[in-house]
CSV table of C-alpha atoms and ligand atoms in Angstrom, one decimal:
chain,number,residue,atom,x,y,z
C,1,UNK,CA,19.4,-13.7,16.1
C,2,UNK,CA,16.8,-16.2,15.1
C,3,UNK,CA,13.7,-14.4,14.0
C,4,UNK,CA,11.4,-15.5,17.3
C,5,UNK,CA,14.4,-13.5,19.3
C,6,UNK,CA,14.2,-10.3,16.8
C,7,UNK,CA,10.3,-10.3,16.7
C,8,UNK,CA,10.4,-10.2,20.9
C,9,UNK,CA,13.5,-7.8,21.3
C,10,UNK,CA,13.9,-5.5,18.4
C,11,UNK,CA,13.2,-1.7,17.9
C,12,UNK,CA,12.2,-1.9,22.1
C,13,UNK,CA,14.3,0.1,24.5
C,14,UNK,CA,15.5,3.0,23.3
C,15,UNK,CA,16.5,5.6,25.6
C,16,UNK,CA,13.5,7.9,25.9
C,17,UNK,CA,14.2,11.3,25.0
C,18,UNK,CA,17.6,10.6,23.4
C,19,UNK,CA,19.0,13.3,21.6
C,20,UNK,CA,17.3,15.9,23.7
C,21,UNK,CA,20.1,15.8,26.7
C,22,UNK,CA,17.4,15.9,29.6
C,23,UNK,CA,15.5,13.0,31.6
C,24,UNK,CA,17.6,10.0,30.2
C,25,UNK,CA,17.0,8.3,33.6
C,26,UNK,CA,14.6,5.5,32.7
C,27,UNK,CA,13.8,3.5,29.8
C,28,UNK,CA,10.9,1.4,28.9
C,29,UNK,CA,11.0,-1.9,28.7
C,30,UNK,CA,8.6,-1.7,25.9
C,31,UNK,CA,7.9,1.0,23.5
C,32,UNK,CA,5.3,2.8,24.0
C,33,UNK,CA,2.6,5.1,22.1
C,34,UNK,CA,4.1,8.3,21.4
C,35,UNK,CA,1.4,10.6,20.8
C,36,UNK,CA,3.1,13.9,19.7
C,37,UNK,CA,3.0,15.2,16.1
C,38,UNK,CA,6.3,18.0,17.3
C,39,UNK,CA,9.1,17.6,19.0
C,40,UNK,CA,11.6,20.5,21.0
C,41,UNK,CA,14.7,20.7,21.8
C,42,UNK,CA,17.1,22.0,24.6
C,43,UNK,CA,18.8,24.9,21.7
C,44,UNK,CA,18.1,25.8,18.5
C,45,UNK,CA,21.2,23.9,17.4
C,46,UNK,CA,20.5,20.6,17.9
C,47,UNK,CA,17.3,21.4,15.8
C,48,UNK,CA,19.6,23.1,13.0
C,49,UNK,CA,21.4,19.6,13.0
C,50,UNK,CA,18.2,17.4,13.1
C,51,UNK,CA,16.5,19.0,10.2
C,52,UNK,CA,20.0,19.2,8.2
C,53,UNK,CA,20.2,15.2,8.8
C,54,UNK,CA,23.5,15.8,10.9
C,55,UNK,CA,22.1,14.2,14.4
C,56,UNK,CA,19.5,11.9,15.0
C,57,UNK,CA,15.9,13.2,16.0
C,58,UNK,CA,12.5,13.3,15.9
C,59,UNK,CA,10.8,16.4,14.7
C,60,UNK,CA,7.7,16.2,13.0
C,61,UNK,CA,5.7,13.0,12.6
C,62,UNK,CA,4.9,13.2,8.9
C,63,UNK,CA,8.5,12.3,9.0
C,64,UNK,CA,9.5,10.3,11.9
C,65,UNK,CA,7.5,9.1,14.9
C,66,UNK,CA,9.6,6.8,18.0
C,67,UNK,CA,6.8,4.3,18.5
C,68,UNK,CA,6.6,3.8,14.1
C,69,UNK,CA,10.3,3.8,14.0
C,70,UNK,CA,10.5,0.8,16.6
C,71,UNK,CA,8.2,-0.6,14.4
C,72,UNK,CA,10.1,-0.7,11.7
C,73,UNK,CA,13.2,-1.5,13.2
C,74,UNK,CA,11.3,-5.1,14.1
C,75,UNK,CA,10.4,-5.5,10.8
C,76,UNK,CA,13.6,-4.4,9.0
C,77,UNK,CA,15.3,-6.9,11.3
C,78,UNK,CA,13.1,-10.2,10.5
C,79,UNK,CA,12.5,-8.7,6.5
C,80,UNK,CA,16.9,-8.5,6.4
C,81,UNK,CA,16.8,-5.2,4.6
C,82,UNK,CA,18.7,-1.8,4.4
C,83,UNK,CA,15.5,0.2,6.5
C,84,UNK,CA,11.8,-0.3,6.6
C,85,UNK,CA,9.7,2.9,6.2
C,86,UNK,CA,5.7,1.6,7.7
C,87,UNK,CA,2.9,3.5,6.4
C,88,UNK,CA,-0.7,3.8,7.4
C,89,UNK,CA,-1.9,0.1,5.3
C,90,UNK,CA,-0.5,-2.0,2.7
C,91,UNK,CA,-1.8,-0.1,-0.4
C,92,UNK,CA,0.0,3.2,1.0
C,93,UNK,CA,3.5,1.2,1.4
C,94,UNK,CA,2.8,-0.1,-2.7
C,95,UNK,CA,1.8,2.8,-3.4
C,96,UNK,CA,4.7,5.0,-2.2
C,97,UNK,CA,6.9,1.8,-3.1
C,98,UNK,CA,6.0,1.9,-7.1
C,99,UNK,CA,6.0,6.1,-6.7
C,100,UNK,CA,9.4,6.1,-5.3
C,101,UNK,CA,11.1,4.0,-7.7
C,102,UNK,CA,9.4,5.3,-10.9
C,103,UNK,CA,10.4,8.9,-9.6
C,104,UNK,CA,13.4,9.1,-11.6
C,105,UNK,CA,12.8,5.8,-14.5
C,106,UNK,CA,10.7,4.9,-17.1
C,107,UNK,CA,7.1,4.9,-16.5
C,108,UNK,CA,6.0,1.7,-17.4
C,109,UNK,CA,5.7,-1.4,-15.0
C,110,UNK,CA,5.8,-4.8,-15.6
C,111,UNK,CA,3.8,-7.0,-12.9
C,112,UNK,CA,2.5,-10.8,-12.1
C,113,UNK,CA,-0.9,-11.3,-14.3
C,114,UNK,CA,-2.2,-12.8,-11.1
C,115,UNK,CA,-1.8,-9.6,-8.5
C,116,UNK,CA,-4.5,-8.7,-5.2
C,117,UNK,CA,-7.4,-6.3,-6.5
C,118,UNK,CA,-6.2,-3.4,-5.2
C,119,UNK,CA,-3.5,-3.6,-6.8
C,120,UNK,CA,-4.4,-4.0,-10.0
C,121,UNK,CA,-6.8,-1.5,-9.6
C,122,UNK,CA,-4.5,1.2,-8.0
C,123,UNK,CA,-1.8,0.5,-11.3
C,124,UNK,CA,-4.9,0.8,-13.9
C,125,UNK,CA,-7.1,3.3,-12.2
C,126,UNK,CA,-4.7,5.5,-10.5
C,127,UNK,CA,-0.9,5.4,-12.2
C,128,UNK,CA,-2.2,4.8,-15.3
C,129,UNK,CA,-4.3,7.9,-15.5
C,130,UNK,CA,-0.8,9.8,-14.5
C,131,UNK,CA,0.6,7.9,-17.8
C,132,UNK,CA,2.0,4.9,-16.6
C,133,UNK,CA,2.0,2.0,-18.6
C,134,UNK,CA,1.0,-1.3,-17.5
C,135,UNK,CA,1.7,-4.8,-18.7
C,136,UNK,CA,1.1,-8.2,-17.5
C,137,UNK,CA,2.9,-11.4,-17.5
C,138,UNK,CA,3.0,-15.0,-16.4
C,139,UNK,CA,5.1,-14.8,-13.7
C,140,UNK,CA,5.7,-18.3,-13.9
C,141,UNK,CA,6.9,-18.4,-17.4
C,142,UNK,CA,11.0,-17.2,-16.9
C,143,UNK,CA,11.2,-17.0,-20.7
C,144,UNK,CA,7.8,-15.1,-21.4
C,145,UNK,CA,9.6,-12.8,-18.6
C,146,UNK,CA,12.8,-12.4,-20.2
C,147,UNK,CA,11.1,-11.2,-23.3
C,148,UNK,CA,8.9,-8.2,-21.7
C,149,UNK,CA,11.7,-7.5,-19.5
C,150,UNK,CA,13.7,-7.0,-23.2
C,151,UNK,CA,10.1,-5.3,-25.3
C,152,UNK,CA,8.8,-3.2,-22.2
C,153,UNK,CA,12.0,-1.9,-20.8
C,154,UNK,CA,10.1,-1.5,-17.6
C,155,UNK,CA,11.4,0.8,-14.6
C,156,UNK,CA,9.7,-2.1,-12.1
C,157,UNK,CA,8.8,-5.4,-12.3
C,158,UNK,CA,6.1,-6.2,-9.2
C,159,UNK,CA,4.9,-9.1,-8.3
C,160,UNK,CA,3.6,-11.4,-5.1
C,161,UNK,CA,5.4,-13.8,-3.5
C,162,UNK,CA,2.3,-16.5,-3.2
C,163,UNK,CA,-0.1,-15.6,-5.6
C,164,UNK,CA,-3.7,-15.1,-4.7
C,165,UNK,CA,-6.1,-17.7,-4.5
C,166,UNK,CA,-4.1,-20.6,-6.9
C,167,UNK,CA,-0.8,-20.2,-4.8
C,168,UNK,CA,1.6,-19.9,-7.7
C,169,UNK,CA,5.3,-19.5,-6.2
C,170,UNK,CA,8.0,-17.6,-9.3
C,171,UNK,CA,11.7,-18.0,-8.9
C,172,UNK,CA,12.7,-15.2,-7.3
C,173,UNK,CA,15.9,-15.7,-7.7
C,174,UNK,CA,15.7,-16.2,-11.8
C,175,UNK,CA,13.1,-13.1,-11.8
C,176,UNK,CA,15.9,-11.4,-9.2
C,177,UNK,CA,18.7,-12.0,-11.9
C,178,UNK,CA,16.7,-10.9,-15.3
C,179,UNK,CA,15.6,-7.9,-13.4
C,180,UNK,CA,19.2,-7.2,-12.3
C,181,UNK,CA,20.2,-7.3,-15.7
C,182,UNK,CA,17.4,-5.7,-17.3
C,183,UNK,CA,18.3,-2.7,-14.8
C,184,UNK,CA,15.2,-2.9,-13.5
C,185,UNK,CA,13.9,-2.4,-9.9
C,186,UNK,CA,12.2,-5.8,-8.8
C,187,UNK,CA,9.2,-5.5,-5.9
C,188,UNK,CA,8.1,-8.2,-4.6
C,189,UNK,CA,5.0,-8.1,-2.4
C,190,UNK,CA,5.1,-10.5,0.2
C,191,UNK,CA,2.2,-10.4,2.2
C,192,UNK,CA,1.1,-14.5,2.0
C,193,UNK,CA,4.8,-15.2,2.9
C,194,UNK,CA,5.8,-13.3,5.6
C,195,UNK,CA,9.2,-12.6,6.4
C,196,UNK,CA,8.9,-16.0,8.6
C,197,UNK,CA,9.0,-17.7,5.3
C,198,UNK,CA,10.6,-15.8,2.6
C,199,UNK,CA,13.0,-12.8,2.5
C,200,UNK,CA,12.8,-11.1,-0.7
C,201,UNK,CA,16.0,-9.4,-0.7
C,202,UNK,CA,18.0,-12.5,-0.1
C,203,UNK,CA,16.5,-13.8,-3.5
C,204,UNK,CA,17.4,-10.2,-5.5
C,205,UNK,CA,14.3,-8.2,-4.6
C,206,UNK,CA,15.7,-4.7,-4.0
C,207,UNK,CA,11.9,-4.0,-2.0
C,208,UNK,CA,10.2,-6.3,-0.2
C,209,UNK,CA,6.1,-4.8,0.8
C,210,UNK,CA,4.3,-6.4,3.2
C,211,UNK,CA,0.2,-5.6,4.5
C,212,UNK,CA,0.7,-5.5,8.6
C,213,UNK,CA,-2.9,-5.9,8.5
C,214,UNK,CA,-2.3,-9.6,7.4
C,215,UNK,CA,-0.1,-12.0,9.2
C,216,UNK,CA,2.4,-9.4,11.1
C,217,UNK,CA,-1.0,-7.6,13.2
C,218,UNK,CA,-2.5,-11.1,13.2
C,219,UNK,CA,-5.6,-9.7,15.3
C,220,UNK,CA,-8.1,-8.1,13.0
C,221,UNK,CA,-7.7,-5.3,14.6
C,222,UNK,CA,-5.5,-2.5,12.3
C,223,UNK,CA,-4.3,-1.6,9.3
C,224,UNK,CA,-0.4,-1.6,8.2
C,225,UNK,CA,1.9,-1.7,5.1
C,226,UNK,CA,6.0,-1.9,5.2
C,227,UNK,CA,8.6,-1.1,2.7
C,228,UNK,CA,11.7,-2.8,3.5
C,229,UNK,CA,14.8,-1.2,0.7
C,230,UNK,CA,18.2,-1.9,0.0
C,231,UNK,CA,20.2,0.9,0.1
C,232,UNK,CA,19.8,2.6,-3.2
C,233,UNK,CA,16.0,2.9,-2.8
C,234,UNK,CA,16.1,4.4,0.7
C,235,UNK,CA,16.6,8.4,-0.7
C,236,UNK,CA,13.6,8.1,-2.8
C,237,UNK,CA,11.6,6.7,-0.2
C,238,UNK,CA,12.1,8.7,3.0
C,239,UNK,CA,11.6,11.9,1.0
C,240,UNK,CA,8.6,11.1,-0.9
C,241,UNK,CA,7.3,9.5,2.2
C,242,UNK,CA,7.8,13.0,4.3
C,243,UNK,CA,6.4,15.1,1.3
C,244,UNK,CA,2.7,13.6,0.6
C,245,UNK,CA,2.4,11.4,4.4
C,246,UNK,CA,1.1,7.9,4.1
C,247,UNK,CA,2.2,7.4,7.4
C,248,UNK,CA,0.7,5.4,9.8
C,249,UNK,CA,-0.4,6.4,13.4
C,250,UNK,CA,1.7,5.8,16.9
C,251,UNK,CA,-1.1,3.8,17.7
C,252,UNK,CA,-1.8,1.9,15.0
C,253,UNK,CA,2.2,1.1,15.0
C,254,UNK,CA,1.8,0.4,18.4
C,255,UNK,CA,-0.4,-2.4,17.9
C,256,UNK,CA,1.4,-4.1,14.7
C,257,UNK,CA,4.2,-4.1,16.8
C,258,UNK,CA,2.3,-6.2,19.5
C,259,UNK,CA,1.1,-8.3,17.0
C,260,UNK,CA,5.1,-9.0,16.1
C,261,UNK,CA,6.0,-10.5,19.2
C,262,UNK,CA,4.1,-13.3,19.1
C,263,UNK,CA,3.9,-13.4,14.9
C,264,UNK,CA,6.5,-16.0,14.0
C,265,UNK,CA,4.9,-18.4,17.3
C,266,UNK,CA,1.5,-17.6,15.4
C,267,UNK,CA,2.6,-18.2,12.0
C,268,UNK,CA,4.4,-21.6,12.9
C,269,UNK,CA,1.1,-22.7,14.4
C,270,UNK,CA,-1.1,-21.4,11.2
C,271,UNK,CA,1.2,-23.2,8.7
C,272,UNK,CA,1.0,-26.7,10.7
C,273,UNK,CA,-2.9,-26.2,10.9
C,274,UNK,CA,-3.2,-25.3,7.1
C,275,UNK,CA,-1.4,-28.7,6.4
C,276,UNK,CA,-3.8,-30.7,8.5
C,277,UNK,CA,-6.5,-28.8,7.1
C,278,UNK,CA,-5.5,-29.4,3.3
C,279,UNK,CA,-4.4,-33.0,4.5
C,280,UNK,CA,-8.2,-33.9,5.6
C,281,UNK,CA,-9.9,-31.8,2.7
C,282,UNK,CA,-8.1,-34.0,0.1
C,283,UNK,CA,-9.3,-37.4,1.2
C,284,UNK,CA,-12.8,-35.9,1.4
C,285,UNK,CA,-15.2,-36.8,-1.3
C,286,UNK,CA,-17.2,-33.6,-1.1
C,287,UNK,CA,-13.7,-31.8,-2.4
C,288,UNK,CA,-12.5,-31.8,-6.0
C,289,UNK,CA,-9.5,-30.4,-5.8
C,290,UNK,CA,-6.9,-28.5,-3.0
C,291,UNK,CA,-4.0,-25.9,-3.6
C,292,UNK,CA,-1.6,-26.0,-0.4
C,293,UNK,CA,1.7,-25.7,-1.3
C,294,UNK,CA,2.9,-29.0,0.5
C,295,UNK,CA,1.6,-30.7,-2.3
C,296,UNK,CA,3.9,-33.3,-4.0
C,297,UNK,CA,2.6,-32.1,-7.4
C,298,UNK,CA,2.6,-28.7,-6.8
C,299,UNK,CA,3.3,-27.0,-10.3
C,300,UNK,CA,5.8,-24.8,-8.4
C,301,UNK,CA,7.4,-27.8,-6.5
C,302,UNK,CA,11.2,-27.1,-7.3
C,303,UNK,CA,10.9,-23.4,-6.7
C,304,UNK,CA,8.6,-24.2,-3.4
C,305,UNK,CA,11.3,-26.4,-1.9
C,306,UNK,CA,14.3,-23.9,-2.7
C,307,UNK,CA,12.8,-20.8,-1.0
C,308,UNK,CA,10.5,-22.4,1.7
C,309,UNK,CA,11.8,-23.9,4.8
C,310,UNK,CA,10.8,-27.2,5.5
C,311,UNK,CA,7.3,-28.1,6.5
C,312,UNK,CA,6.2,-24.7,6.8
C,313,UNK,CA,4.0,-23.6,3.6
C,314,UNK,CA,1.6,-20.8,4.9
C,315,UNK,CA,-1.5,-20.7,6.3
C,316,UNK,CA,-3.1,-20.5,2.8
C,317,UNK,CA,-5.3,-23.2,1.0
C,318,UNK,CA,-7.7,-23.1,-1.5
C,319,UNK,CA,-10.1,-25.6,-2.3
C,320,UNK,CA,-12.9,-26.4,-4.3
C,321,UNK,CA,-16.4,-28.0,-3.7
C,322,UNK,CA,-16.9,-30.8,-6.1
C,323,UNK,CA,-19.9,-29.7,-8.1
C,324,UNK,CA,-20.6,-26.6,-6.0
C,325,UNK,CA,-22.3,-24.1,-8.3
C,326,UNK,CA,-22.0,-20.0,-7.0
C,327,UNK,CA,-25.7,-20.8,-4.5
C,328,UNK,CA,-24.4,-23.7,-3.4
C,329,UNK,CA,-21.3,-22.0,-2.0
C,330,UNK,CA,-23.0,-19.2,-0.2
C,331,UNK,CA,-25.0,-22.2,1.2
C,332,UNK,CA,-21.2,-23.5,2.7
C,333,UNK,CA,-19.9,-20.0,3.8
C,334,UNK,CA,-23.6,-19.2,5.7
C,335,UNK,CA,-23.5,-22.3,7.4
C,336,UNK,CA,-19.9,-22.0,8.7
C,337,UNK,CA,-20.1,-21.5,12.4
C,338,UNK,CA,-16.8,-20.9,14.2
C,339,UNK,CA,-14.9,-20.0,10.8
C,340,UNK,CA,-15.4,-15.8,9.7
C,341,UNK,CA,-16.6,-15.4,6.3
C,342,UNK,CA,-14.5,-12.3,6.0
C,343,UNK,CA,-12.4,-10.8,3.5
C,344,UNK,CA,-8.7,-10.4,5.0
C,345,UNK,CA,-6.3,-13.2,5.6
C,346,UNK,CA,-3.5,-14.0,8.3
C,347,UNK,CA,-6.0,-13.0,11.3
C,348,UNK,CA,-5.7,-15.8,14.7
C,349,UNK,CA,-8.7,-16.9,13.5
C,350,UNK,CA,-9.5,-18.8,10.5
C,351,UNK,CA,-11.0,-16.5,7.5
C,352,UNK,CA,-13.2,-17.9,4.7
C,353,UNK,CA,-13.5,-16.0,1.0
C,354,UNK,CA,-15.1,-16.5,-2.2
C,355,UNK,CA,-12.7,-15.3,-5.2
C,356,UNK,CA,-15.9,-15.0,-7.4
C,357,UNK,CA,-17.5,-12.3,-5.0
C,358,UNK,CA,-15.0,-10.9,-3.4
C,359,UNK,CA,-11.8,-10.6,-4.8
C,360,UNK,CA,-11.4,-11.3,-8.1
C,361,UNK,CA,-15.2,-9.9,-8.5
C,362,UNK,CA,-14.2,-7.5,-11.3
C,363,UNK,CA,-12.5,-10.0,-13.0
C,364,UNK,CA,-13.9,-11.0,-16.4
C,365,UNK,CA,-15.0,-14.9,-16.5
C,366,UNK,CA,-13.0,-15.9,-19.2
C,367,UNK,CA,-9.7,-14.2,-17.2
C,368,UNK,CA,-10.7,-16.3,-14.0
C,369,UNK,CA,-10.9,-19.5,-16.0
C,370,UNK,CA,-7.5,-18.6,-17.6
C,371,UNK,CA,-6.2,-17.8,-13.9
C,372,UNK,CA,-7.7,-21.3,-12.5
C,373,UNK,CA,-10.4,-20.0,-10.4
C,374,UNK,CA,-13.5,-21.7,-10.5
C,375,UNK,CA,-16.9,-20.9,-9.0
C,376,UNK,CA,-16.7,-23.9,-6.8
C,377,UNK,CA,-13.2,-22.3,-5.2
C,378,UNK,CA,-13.1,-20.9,-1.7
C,379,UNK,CA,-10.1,-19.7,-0.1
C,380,UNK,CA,-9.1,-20.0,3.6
C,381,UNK,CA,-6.9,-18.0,6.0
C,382,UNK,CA,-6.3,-21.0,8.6
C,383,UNK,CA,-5.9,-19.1,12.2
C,384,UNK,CA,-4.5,-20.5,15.2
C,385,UNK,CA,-7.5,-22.7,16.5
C,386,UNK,CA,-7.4,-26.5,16.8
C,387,UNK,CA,-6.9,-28.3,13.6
C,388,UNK,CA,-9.8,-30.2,14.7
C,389,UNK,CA,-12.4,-27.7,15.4
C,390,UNK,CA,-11.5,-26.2,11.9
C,391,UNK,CA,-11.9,-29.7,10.5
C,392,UNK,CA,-15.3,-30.2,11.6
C,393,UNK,CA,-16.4,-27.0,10.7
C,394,UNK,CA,-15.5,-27.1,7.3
C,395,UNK,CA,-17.1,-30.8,7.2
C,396,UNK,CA,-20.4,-29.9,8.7
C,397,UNK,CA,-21.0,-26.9,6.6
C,398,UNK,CA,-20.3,-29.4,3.5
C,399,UNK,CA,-23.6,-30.9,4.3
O,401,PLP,C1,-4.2,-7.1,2.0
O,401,PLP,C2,-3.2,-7.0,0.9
O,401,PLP,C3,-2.7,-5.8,0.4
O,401,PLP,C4,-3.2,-4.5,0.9
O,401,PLP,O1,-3.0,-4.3,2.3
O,401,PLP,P1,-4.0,-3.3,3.1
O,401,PLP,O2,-3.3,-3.3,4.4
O,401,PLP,O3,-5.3,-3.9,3.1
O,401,PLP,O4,-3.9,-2.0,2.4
O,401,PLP,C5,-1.7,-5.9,-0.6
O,401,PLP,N1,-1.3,-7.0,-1.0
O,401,PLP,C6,-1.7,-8.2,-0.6
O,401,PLP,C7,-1.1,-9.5,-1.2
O,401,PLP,C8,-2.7,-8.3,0.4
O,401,PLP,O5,-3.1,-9.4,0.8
C-alpha cells in the first residue's frame, strides 16, 4: 500500500472487544478513545494467558492501550519497521530508545555533533550522570566516523536524519554499514524527515524515533514520540517501556492518529511551499544566504538525491538576513503577522525560530560559528498556507 492508503486505513477497525468472547457485533469504523487503565475478562484463563504472552490482550495500560496500539500500527506501517512502541512525547521515545539498547552494551554513545537541545541535554545532564559516556562527531565526515566507531567502541551511534537549523543530510546507508560492522546499534532520529521522506530502517537504522508533536500531529495541538525497531530491539523495549511508563495517553494517541490521516497530503503540500518559499528568498536582496535542501550546491547533494524522492525536500529552510545583527532580527520575527514566532516545527501553519535564542541558546558562540549558525539565521517551519501569503509576509517584515 502506498503510504497515503496506510496513513488513512491502518491500525482502524479492529474488532472491539476482541479476545474477550462477548459483544463482537459491531466495529468502528474508526478507533476511538479508549479510556480505561484495566481490562476483565470472561475467566481467569484467558487472563493467565494474556499476562504469560500466550493470547493477545489488553490488560493494563502502562502496557498496552487499543486506541495507542492503533497508533502505532499506522506508524509502524508508513516507518516499515518490526513494531512501533508511541510514548507520551519525543524525548520519552529517545529516551526509552537509548535506555533500551544500552540495557545490555557498553555505556558509551556516539552521536551527530549537530543534535536538537534536548537531546544533547538529556545525553550530558541525564545519562551521563548514570555514567554514560558521550562523544561527538561530524556526522558528515564517514572517515572521522569510522575512526570513533573503531576508538569509542560505542553501544549506539544516534543521530538526526536532517540536522537542525543548517540541514546537513549523512549517508545513512555508509553510517548503516560501519555501524553494522562496528556491532553497534545505529538510531536515527527522524523527526525533519518523516517517514513520507525517509525510512530509516531501509538505509540500516535498526530504530527509527520520530516527535508526533512535529509533522505526524501537524496541529499544534499534542505531544508524541515513536520508536519503530527491528526485531532484535523489540524485547528490550516493550519491557522497559511497561516497567518505568513513558506512555502516552488514549487521547493524546487519539489525536496523533488524526493528525496521520491527512499527514502525507500535509507534508506534500509543506515541502512544495518550502521550495517556493526558499525559491523567492534567494533572489531577494535583503537575504544572504538559504539552506533548503533542493539546492543544486547543497554540500550533501549526492546523499540528498539517493535517499530523497524527487522534488520533495521538507518543509525546512533556513535563511539568513544579510547584515541582520541579533535586534534587528527580533525586529523581523515582531513584525511577522500571519507567520507564529514559535518554537516547534511541522505544525499546518508556518513557524518562525531564532537558533541564537531558542535552540541552540546554550550553545557556546565559537561552537555555533563552527556549526554554521549565524546571528542573522532564522529558521522556518513552512505550514500548509499559500505560498504567496507566506511570501509576502516574510517580505514585508524585511522592511
Ligand atoms: C521536537 C523534537 C524532539 C523532541 O520531541 P518532543 O515531542 O518535543 O519531546 C526530538 N528530536 C527532534 C529532532 C525534534 O524536533
Amino acid at each position: 500500500m502506498n503510504i497515503f492508503s496506510k496513513a488513512v486505513h491502518a491500525g482502524d477497525r479492529k474488532r472491539a472487544g476482541a479476545g474477550s468472547g462477548k459483544r463482537r457485533d459491531y466495529t468502528p469504523s474508526t478507533t476511538p478513545i479508549h479510556l480505561a487503565s484495566t481490562y476483565f475478562y470472561d475467566t481467569s484463563e484467558t487472563v493467565d494467558k494474556i499476562f504469560a504472552h500466550e493470547e493477545h490482550g489488553y490488560s493494563y495500560q502502562r502496557y498496552d492501550n487499543p486506541t495507542v496500539a492503533a497508533l502505532e500500527e499506522v506508524v509502524n506501517a508508513m516507518e516499515g519497521g518490526h513494531g512501533t512502541i508511541a510514548c507520551a512525547s519525543g524525548m520519552a521515545a529517545l529516551h526509552l530508545a537509548l535506555h533500551a539498547v544500552l540495557l545490555d552494551r557498553p555505556k558509551r554513545i556516539l552521536c551527530a555533533s549537530q543534535l536538537y537541545g534536548a537531546t544533547i541535554n538529556m545525553l550530558t545532564k541525564v545519562l551521563e550522570p548514570f555514567g554514560t559516556i558521550t562523544t561527538f562527531v561530524d556526522i558528515c565526515d564517514l572517515a572521522a566516523i569510522e575512526a570513533a566507531l573503531a576508538e569509542v567502541k560505542p553501544g549506539l551511534l544516534l543521530m538526526e536524519t536532517i540536522s537542525n537549523p543548517t540541514l546537513r543530510v549523512a549517508d545513512l546507508d555508509a553510517i548503516g554499514r560501519l555501524c553494522r560492522a562496528a556491532n553497534c546499534v545505529f538510531i536515527v532520529d527522524n523527526t525533519f524527515a518523516t517517514p513520507m521522506l525517509v525510512r530509516p530502517l531501509e538505509h540500516g537504522a535498526h530504530l527509527s524515533v520520530n516527535s508526533g508533536t512535529k509533522y505526524l500531529g501537524g496541529h499544534g495541538d499534542v505531544l508524541a514520540g515513536l520508536i519503530t525497531y527491528d526485531a532484535e530491539n523489540e524485547p528490550f523495549i516493550r519491557q522497559l517501556s511497561r516497567t518505568y511508563g513513558p506512555v502516552i495517553g488514549p487521547f493524546e494517541a487519539y489525536l496523533t492518529m488524526r493528525g496521520i490521516k491527512t499527514f502525507p497530503l500535509r507534508m506534500e503540500r509543506q515541502c512544495e511551499n518550502a521550495a517556493k518559499v526558499a525559491a523567492w528568498l534567494r533572489q531577494d536582496a535583503r537575504v544572504e544566504k538559504v539552506i533548503y535542501l533542493d539546492d543544486p550546491e547543497h554540500p550533501d547533494r549526492e546523499v540528498i538525491d539517493r535517499l530523497f524522492p524527487a522534488g520533495l525536500y521538507g518543509a525546512m529552510v533556513s535563511f539568513a538576513i544579510r547584515g541582520a545583527e541579533k535586534s534587528d532580527v527580533f525586529r523581523f520575527m515582531d513584525a511577522l503577522k500571519m507567520v507564529v514566532p514559535a518554537t516547534s516545527l511541522g505544525d499546518v501553519h508556518t513557524l518562525c525560530l531564532y537558533p541564537l535564542v531558542a535552540s541552540h541558546r546554550d550553545v557556546p558562540p565559537k561552537q555555533r560559528a563552527r556549526l554554521g549558525i549565524t546571528d542573522n539565521l532564522v529558521r522556518f517551519s513552512i505550514g500548509i498556507e499559500s505560498a504567496e501569503d507566506v511570501i509576502a509576509d516574510i517580505s514585508q517584515a524585511l522592511g
